[in-house]
Amino acid sequence: MNVLSCRQISVKYESKFALENCSFELDAGSFLGVFGKNGAGKSTLLKSIAGIIKPNSGTLNLGIKKNEIGYMAQQTPVQKDFPASVYEIVISGTLCKRRYFYFYGKNDKKTADKNLEMLGIEQLKRKSFQELSGGQKQRVLLARMLCAEAKLLLLDEPASGLDIDASKQLHNILKDVNSQGVTIIMVSHDIQNTVNFCTQVLHLGSKYFFGNRGDYNAGIA
């Protein structure tokens, strides 16, 4: 099943292109690594897919509903200091699946517990989000998106600021999530480590490339 189709997507900020003529398609279960220099349009692309900004030209078609997209932006001070417990943040993702009911049922609690366990943070459920390390915070936000039953995860530099071990752990978790059929689009500056987890690669900028991981390793990389 086709999850996403971008054809000649361009985004301008004032008179300058932030993203120009970007085209690619993704099937369900893909893991796309998005690489390129600063200013190449990586974050702009994710915001376009998430519906935060509207492209100036081109077409962007989704094979899923918008509420089935999980978007993790680069962390801000507000996100880092969010005053809530890990469990409160994770289970709040279940609210994204409905419009009017704001009480958590047994199934919501089971879903939250399942995702806490899958991401290896069940022992942190009563901890304040503020007390966590950078890698732990990223896992909490991922668990929240999984509680929302996201079919497409948009991740903007999720390993930024993490040490080597935490970064490896995060990549392995994302690989496991992807193996369950969740499509992932991940922006990263760490090409060497991230490319090993991808099925496909999109390289933005003057050396534009879209294709499978093997061809990218043999060419641009």
PDB file of C-alpha atoms in Angstrom:
ATOM      1  CA  MET A   1       0.000   0.000   0.000  1.00  0.00           C
ATOM      2  CA  ASN A   2       1.234   3.465  -0.898  1.00  0.00           C
ATOM      3  CA  VAL A   3       1.480   5.588   2.257  1.00  0.00           C
ATOM      4  CA  LEU A   4       2.830   8.788   0.747  1.00  0.00           C
ATOM      5  CA  SER A   5       3.398  10.307  -2.670  1.00  0.00           C
ATOM      6  CA  CYS A   6       5.241  13.605  -3.133  1.00  0.00           C
ATOM      7  CA  ARG A   7       5.528  15.062  -6.620  1.00  0.00           C
ATOM      8  CA  GLN A   8       7.553  18.187  -7.331  1.00  0.00           C
ATOM      9  CA  ILE A   9       6.955  19.611  -3.847  1.00  0.00           C
ATOM     10  CA  SER A  10       8.350  23.125  -3.383  1.00  0.00           C
ATOM     11  CA  VAL A  11       8.147  25.399  -0.343  1.00  0.00           C
ATOM     12  CA  LYS A  12       9.164  29.065  -0.269  1.00  0.00           C
ATOM     13  CA  TYR A  13       9.830  31.318   2.697  1.00  0.00           C
ATOM     14  CA  GLU A  14       9.372  34.813   1.287  1.00  0.00           C
ATOM     15  CA  SER A  15      11.354  34.675  -1.976  1.00  0.00           C
ATOM     16  CA  LYS A  16      13.739  31.846  -1.069  1.00  0.00           C
ATOM     17  CA  PHE A  17      13.117  28.152  -1.658  1.00  0.00           C
ATOM     18  CA  ALA A  18      13.420  26.046   1.490  1.00  0.00           C
ATOM     19  CA  LEU A  19      12.531  22.921  -0.501  1.00  0.00           C
ATOM     20  CA  GLU A  20      12.448  22.612  -4.253  1.00  0.00           C
ATOM     21  CA  ASN A  21      11.035  19.977  -6.626  1.00  0.00           C
ATOM     22  CA  CYS A  22      11.075  17.083  -4.172  1.00  0.00           C
ATOM     23  CA  SER A  23       9.567  13.843  -5.485  1.00  0.00           C
ATOM     24  CA  PHE A  24       9.328  10.355  -3.970  1.00  0.00           C
ATOM     25  CA  GLU A  25       6.867   7.636  -3.011  1.00  0.00           C
ATOM     26  CA  LEU A  26       6.773   5.355   0.017  1.00  0.00           C
ATOM     27  CA  ASP A  27       5.049   2.046   0.627  1.00  0.00           C
ATOM     28  CA  ALA A  28       3.757   0.976   4.025  1.00  0.00           C
ATOM     29  CA  GLY A  29       6.495  -0.413   6.244  1.00  0.00           C
ATOM     30  CA  SER A  30       9.282   1.630   4.671  1.00  0.00           C
ATOM     31  CA  PHE A  31      12.047   3.281   6.703  1.00  0.00           C
ATOM     32  CA  LEU A  32      13.204   6.411   4.895  1.00  0.00           C
ATOM     33  CA  GLY A  33      16.328   8.230   5.992  1.00  0.00           C
ATOM     34  CA  VAL A  34      16.398  11.901   4.991  1.00  0.00           C
ATOM     35  CA  PHE A  35      19.851  13.439   4.725  1.00  0.00           C
ATOM     36  CA  GLY A  36      21.400  16.648   3.431  1.00  0.00           C
ATOM     37  CA  LYS A  37      23.193  19.771   4.561  1.00  0.00           C
ATOM     38  CA  ASN A  38      21.656  22.417   6.808  1.00  0.00           C
ATOM     39  CA  GLY A  39      19.122  24.427   4.839  1.00  0.00           C
ATOM     40  CA  ALA A  40      18.451  21.637   2.344  1.00  0.00           C
ATOM     41  CA  GLY A  41      14.796  21.453   3.401  1.00  0.00           C
ATOM     42  CA  LYS A  42      14.713  18.344   5.587  1.00  0.00           C
ATOM     43  CA  SER A  43      12.609  19.813   8.418  1.00  0.00           C
ATOM     44  CA  THR A  44      10.473  21.694   5.902  1.00  0.00           C
ATOM     45  CA  LEU A  45       9.641  18.412   4.188  1.00  0.00           C
ATOM     46  CA  LEU A  46       8.475  16.818   7.444  1.00  0.00           C
ATOM     47  CA  LYS A  47       6.350  19.847   8.302  1.00  0.00           C
ATOM     48  CA  SER A  48       4.746  19.666   4.849  1.00  0.00           C
ATOM     49  CA  ILE A  49       3.892  15.990   5.279  1.00  0.00           C
ATOM     50  CA  ALA A  50       2.532  16.660   8.776  1.00  0.00           C
ATOM     51  CA  GLY A  51       0.302  19.426   7.392  1.00  0.00           C
ATOM     52  CA  ILE A  52       1.957  22.177   9.432  1.00  0.00           C
ATOM     53  CA  ILE A  53       2.921  24.127   6.340  1.00  0.00           C
ATOM     54  CA  LYS A  54       1.441  24.040   2.857  1.00  0.00           C
ATOM     55  CA  PRO A  55       3.675  23.596  -0.196  1.00  0.00           C
ATOM     56  CA  ASN A  56       3.682  26.439  -2.708  1.00  0.00           C
ATOM     57  CA  SER A  57       3.571  23.984  -5.576  1.00  0.00           C
ATOM     58  CA  GLY A  58       3.462  20.275  -6.321  1.00  0.00           C
ATOM     59  CA  THR A  59       1.190  17.561  -4.958  1.00  0.00           C
ATOM     60  CA  LEU A  60       1.346  15.627  -1.709  1.00  0.00           C
ATOM     61  CA  ASN A  61      -0.991  12.658  -1.396  1.00  0.00           C
ATOM     62  CA  LEU A  62      -1.441  10.520   1.711  1.00  0.00           C
ATOM     63  CA  GLY A  63      -2.642   6.931   1.699  1.00  0.00           C
ATOM     64  CA  ILE A  64      -3.536   7.220   5.396  1.00  0.00           C
ATOM     65  CA  LYS A  65      -5.557   9.621   7.531  1.00  0.00           C
ATOM     66  CA  LYS A  66      -3.864  12.727   8.916  1.00  0.00           C
ATOM     67  CA  ASN A  67      -4.550  11.601  12.478  1.00  0.00           C
ATOM     68  CA  GLU A  68      -2.516   8.467  11.741  1.00  0.00           C
ATOM     69  CA  ILE A  69       0.660  10.557  11.426  1.00  0.00           C
ATOM     70  CA  GLY A  70       2.961  11.048  14.401  1.00  0.00           C
ATOM     71  CA  TYR A  71       5.322  14.018  14.201  1.00  0.00           C
ATOM     72  CA  MET A  72       8.307  14.569  16.492  1.00  0.00           C
ATOM     73  CA  ALA A  73       9.987  17.915  15.934  1.00  0.00           C
ATOM     74  CA  GLN A  74      13.446  18.793  17.197  1.00  0.00           C
ATOM     75  CA  GLN A  75      13.166  19.231  20.947  1.00  0.00           C
ATOM     76  CA  THR A  76      12.432  22.677  22.327  1.00  0.00           C
ATOM     77  CA  PRO A  77      12.904  23.910  25.918  1.00  0.00           C
ATOM     78  CA  VAL A  78       9.145  23.525  26.448  1.00  0.00           C
ATOM     79  CA  GLN A  79       9.257  19.855  25.433  1.00  0.00           C
ATOM     80  CA  LYS A  80      12.296  19.199  27.598  1.00  0.00           C
ATOM     81  CA  ASP A  81      10.677  20.695  30.701  1.00  0.00           C
ATOM     82  CA  PHE A  82       7.118  19.473  30.227  1.00  0.00           C
ATOM     83  CA  PRO A  83       5.605  19.190  33.765  1.00  0.00           C
ATOM     84  CA  ALA A  84       3.925  15.782  33.666  1.00  0.00           C
ATOM     85  CA  SER A  85       4.695  12.177  34.503  1.00  0.00           C
ATOM     86  CA  VAL A  86       5.887   9.695  31.901  1.00  0.00           C
ATOM     87  CA  TYR A  87       2.637   7.739  32.185  1.00  0.00           C
ATOM     88  CA  GLU A  88       0.473  10.853  31.761  1.00  0.00           C
ATOM     89  CA  ILE A  89       2.309  11.803  28.577  1.00  0.00           C
ATOM     90  CA  VAL A  90       2.257   8.303  27.084  1.00  0.00           C
ATOM     91  CA  ILE A  91      -1.403   7.508  27.762  1.00  0.00           C
ATOM     92  CA  SER A  92      -2.494  10.932  26.467  1.00  0.00           C
ATOM     93  CA  GLY A  93      -1.678   9.615  23.001  1.00  0.00           C
ATOM     94  CA  THR A  94      -4.811   7.471  23.136  1.00  0.00           C
ATOM     95  CA  LEU A  95      -6.926  10.642  23.080  1.00  0.00           C
ATOM     96  CA  CYS A  96      -5.832  11.281  19.506  1.00  0.00           C
ATOM     97  CA  LYS A  97      -8.002   8.372  18.360  1.00  0.00           C
ATOM     98  CA  ARG A  98     -11.292   9.981  19.381  1.00  0.00           C
ATOM     99  CA  ARG A  99     -13.000  13.343  19.382  1.00  0.00           C
ATOM    100  CA  TYR A 100     -15.206  13.657  22.411  1.00  0.00           C
ATOM    101  CA  PHE A 101     -14.293  11.173  25.154  1.00  0.00           C
ATOM    102  CA  TYR A 102     -11.588  12.302  27.541  1.00  0.00           C
ATOM    103  CA  PHE A 103     -11.582   9.451  30.065  1.00  0.00           C
ATOM    104  CA  TYR A 104      -9.122   6.602  29.868  1.00  0.00           C
ATOM    105  CA  GLY A 105     -10.576   3.098  29.708  1.00  0.00           C
ATOM    106  CA  LYS A 106      -9.033  -0.317  30.341  1.00  0.00           C
ATOM    107  CA  ASN A 107      -7.914  -0.669  26.736  1.00  0.00           C
ATOM    108  CA  ASP A 108      -6.176   2.722  26.856  1.00  0.00           C
ATOM    109  CA  LYS A 109      -4.262   1.676  29.961  1.00  0.00           C
ATOM    110  CA  LYS A 110      -3.307  -1.659  28.391  1.00  0.00           C
ATOM    111  CA  THR A 111      -2.077   0.135  25.280  1.00  0.00           C
ATOM    112  CA  ALA A 112       0.007   2.556  27.339  1.00  0.00           C
ATOM    113  CA  ASP A 113       1.531  -0.241  29.408  1.00  0.00           C
ATOM    114  CA  LYS A 114       2.310  -2.266  26.274  1.00  0.00           C
ATOM    115  CA  ASN A 115       4.144   0.627  24.636  1.00  0.00           C
ATOM    116  CA  LEU A 116       5.998   1.550  27.822  1.00  0.00           C
ATOM    117  CA  GLU A 117       7.245  -2.017  27.984  1.00  0.00           C
ATOM    118  CA  MET A 118       8.121  -2.208  24.291  1.00  0.00           C
ATOM    119  CA  LEU A 119      10.277   0.914  24.552  1.00  0.00           C
ATOM    120  CA  GLY A 120      11.891  -0.262  27.777  1.00  0.00           C
ATOM    121  CA  ILE A 121      10.627   2.581  29.962  1.00  0.00           C
ATOM    122  CA  GLU A 122       7.962   0.864  32.079  1.00  0.00           C
ATOM    123  CA  GLN A 123      10.096   1.430  35.188  1.00  0.00           C
ATOM    124  CA  LEU A 124       9.946   5.189  34.534  1.00  0.00           C
ATOM    125  CA  LYS A 125       6.149   5.523  34.355  1.00  0.00           C
ATOM    126  CA  ARG A 126       5.830   7.495  37.615  1.00  0.00           C
ATOM    127  CA  LYS A 127       8.855   9.692  36.949  1.00  0.00           C
ATOM    128  CA  SER A 128       8.531  13.337  35.964  1.00  0.00           C
ATOM    129  CA  PHE A 129       9.362  13.964  32.306  1.00  0.00           C
ATOM    130  CA  GLN A 130      11.685  16.741  33.472  1.00  0.00           C
ATOM    131  CA  GLU A 131      13.897  14.276  35.329  1.00  0.00           C
ATOM    132  CA  LEU A 132      14.647  12.075  32.320  1.00  0.00           C
ATOM    133  CA  SER A 133      17.712  11.904  30.138  1.00  0.00           C
ATOM    134  CA  GLY A 134      17.514  12.942  26.500  1.00  0.00           C
ATOM    135  CA  GLY A 135      17.260   9.350  25.274  1.00  0.00           C
ATOM    136  CA  GLN A 136      14.536   8.526  27.785  1.00  0.00           C
ATOM    137  CA  LYS A 137      12.522  11.579  26.737  1.00  0.00           C
ATOM    138  CA  GLN A 138      12.666  10.502  23.102  1.00  0.00           C
ATOM    139  CA  ARG A 139      11.376   7.056  24.044  1.00  0.00           C
ATOM    140  CA  VAL A 140       8.482   8.600  25.978  1.00  0.00           C
ATOM    141  CA  LEU A 141       7.452  10.711  23.000  1.00  0.00           C
ATOM    142  CA  LEU A 142       7.687   7.679  20.708  1.00  0.00           C
ATOM    143  CA  ALA A 143       5.512   5.660  23.097  1.00  0.00           C
ATOM    144  CA  ARG A 144       2.934   8.450  23.028  1.00  0.00           C
ATOM    145  CA  MET A 145       2.811   8.372  19.230  1.00  0.00           C
ATOM    146  CA  LEU A 146       2.400   4.597  19.247  1.00  0.00           C
ATOM    147  CA  CYS A 147      -0.514   4.965  21.686  1.00  0.00           C
ATOM    148  CA  ALA A 148      -2.111   7.205  19.080  1.00  0.00           C
ATOM    149  CA  GLU A 149      -1.762   4.255  16.655  1.00  0.00           C
ATOM    150  CA  ALA A 150       0.354   6.266  14.274  1.00  0.00           C
ATOM    151  CA  LYS A 151       1.002   4.466  10.990  1.00  0.00           C
ATOM    152  CA  LEU A 152       3.581   7.008   9.833  1.00  0.00           C
ATOM    153  CA  LEU A 153       6.222   8.484  12.154  1.00  0.00           C
ATOM    154  CA  LEU A 154       7.969  11.721  11.144  1.00  0.00           C
ATOM    155  CA  LEU A 155      11.109  12.123  13.251  1.00  0.00           C
ATOM    156  CA  ASP A 156      13.286  15.226  13.049  1.00  0.00           C
ATOM    157  CA  GLU A 157      16.755  14.496  14.458  1.00  0.00           C
ATOM    158  CA  PRO A 158      15.471  12.241  17.269  1.00  0.00           C
ATOM    159  CA  ALA A 159      19.035  11.240  18.236  1.00  0.00           C
ATOM    160  CA  SER A 160      20.307  14.818  18.427  1.00  0.00           C
ATOM    161  CA  GLY A 161      22.145  15.435  21.677  1.00  0.00           C
ATOM    162  CA  LEU A 162      22.247  11.762  22.659  1.00  0.00           C
ATOM    163  CA  ASP A 163      25.461   9.960  23.492  1.00  0.00           C
ATOM    164  CA  ILE A 164      26.626   7.038  21.354  1.00  0.00           C
ATOM    165  CA  ASP A 165      24.991   4.323  23.459  1.00  0.00           C
ATOM    166  CA  ALA A 166      21.647   6.145  23.741  1.00  0.00           C
ATOM    167  CA  SER A 167      21.679   6.816  20.001  1.00  0.00           C
ATOM    168  CA  LYS A 168      22.250   3.119  19.243  1.00  0.00           C
ATOM    169  CA  GLN A 169      19.456   2.130  21.592  1.00  0.00           C
ATOM    170  CA  LEU A 170      17.078   4.569  19.917  1.00  0.00           C
ATOM    171  CA  HIS A 171      17.972   3.282  16.444  1.00  0.00           C
ATOM    172  CA  ASN A 172      17.357  -0.307  17.556  1.00  0.00           C
ATOM    173  CA  ILE A 173      13.974   0.652  19.024  1.00  0.00           C
ATOM    174  CA  LEU A 174      12.993   2.364  15.789  1.00  0.00           C
ATOM    175  CA  LYS A 175      14.044  -0.735  13.859  1.00  0.00           C
ATOM    176  CA  ASP A 176      11.745  -2.840  16.057  1.00  0.00           C
ATOM    177  CA  VAL A 177       8.862  -0.380  15.616  1.00  0.00           C
ATOM    178  CA  ASN A 178       9.393  -0.403  11.855  1.00  0.00           C
ATOM    179  CA  SER A 179       9.402  -4.224  11.801  1.00  0.00           C
ATOM    180  CA  GLN A 180       5.819  -4.100  13.106  1.00  0.00           C
ATOM    181  CA  GLY A 181       4.698  -2.310   9.948  1.00  0.00           C
ATOM    182  CA  VAL A 182       4.971   1.321  11.060  1.00  0.00           C
ATOM    183  CA  THR A 183       6.382   3.542   8.311  1.00  0.00           C
ATOM    184  CA  ILE A 184       9.167   5.862   9.458  1.00  0.00           C
ATOM    185  CA  ILE A 185      10.638   8.993   7.898  1.00  0.00           C
ATOM    186  CA  MET A 186      13.652  10.124   9.868  1.00  0.00           C
ATOM    187  CA  VAL A 187      15.800  13.227   9.375  1.00  0.00           C
ATOM    188  CA  SER A 188      19.363  12.754  10.558  1.00  0.00           C
ATOM    189  CA  HIS A 189      22.829  14.267  10.242  1.00  0.00           C
ATOM    190  CA  ASP A 190      24.349  10.945  11.305  1.00  0.00           C
ATOM    191  CA  ILE A 191      24.400   9.298   7.893  1.00  0.00           C
ATOM    192  CA  GLN A 192      26.884   6.576   8.777  1.00  0.00           C
ATOM    193  CA  ASN A 193      24.767   5.058  11.563  1.00  0.00           C
ATOM    194  CA  THR A 194      21.262   5.893  10.364  1.00  0.00           C
ATOM    195  CA  VAL A 195      21.614   4.552   6.826  1.00  0.00           C
ATOM    196  CA  ASN A 196      22.092   1.010   8.161  1.00  0.00           C
ATOM    197  CA  PHE A 197      18.508   1.021   9.468  1.00  0.00           C
ATOM    198  CA  CYS A 198      16.864   2.437   6.346  1.00  0.00           C
ATOM    199  CA  THR A 199      15.175   0.684   3.475  1.00  0.00           C
ATOM    200  CA  GLN A 200      15.334   3.832   1.356  1.00  0.00           C
ATOM    201  CA  VAL A 201      17.210   7.114   1.345  1.00  0.00           C
ATOM    202  CA  LEU A 202      16.269  10.660   0.356  1.00  0.00           C
ATOM    203  CA  HIS A 203      19.182  13.078   0.078  1.00  0.00           C
ATOM    204  CA  LEU A 204      18.151  16.702  -0.356  1.00  0.00           C
ATOM    205  CA  GLY A 205      20.265  19.498  -1.774  1.00  0.00           C
ATOM    206  CA  SER A 206      22.504  19.825  -4.808  1.00  0.00           C
ATOM    207  CA  LYS A 207      23.160  16.055  -4.782  1.00  0.00           C
ATOM    208  CA  TYR A 208      19.523  15.019  -4.868  1.00  0.00           C
ATOM    209  CA  PHE A 209      18.929  11.292  -4.507  1.00  0.00           C
ATOM    210  CA  PHE A 210      16.019   8.991  -3.824  1.00  0.00           C
ATOM    211  CA  GLY A 211      16.412   5.257  -3.926  1.00  0.00           C
ATOM    212  CA  ASN A 212      17.338   2.172  -1.974  1.00  0.00           C
ATOM    213  CA  ARG A 213      20.041   2.071   0.653  1.00  0.00           C
ATOM    214  CA  GLY A 214      22.459   0.006  -1.421  1.00  0.00           C
ATOM    215  CA  ASP A 215      22.499   2.430  -4.315  1.00  0.00           C
ATOM    216  CA  TYR A 216      23.038   5.350  -1.949  1.00  0.00           C
ATOM    217  CA  ASN A 217      26.030   3.682  -0.319  1.00  0.00           C
ATOM    218  CA  ALA A 218      27.515   3.045  -3.750  1.00  0.00           C
ATOM    219  CA  GLY A 219      26.946   6.610  -4.924  1.00  0.00           C
ATOM    220  CA  ILE A 220      26.476   9.834  -3.001  1.00  0.00           C
ATOM    221  CA  ALA A 221      27.537   8.566   0.409  1.00  0.00           C
TER     222      ALA A 221
END
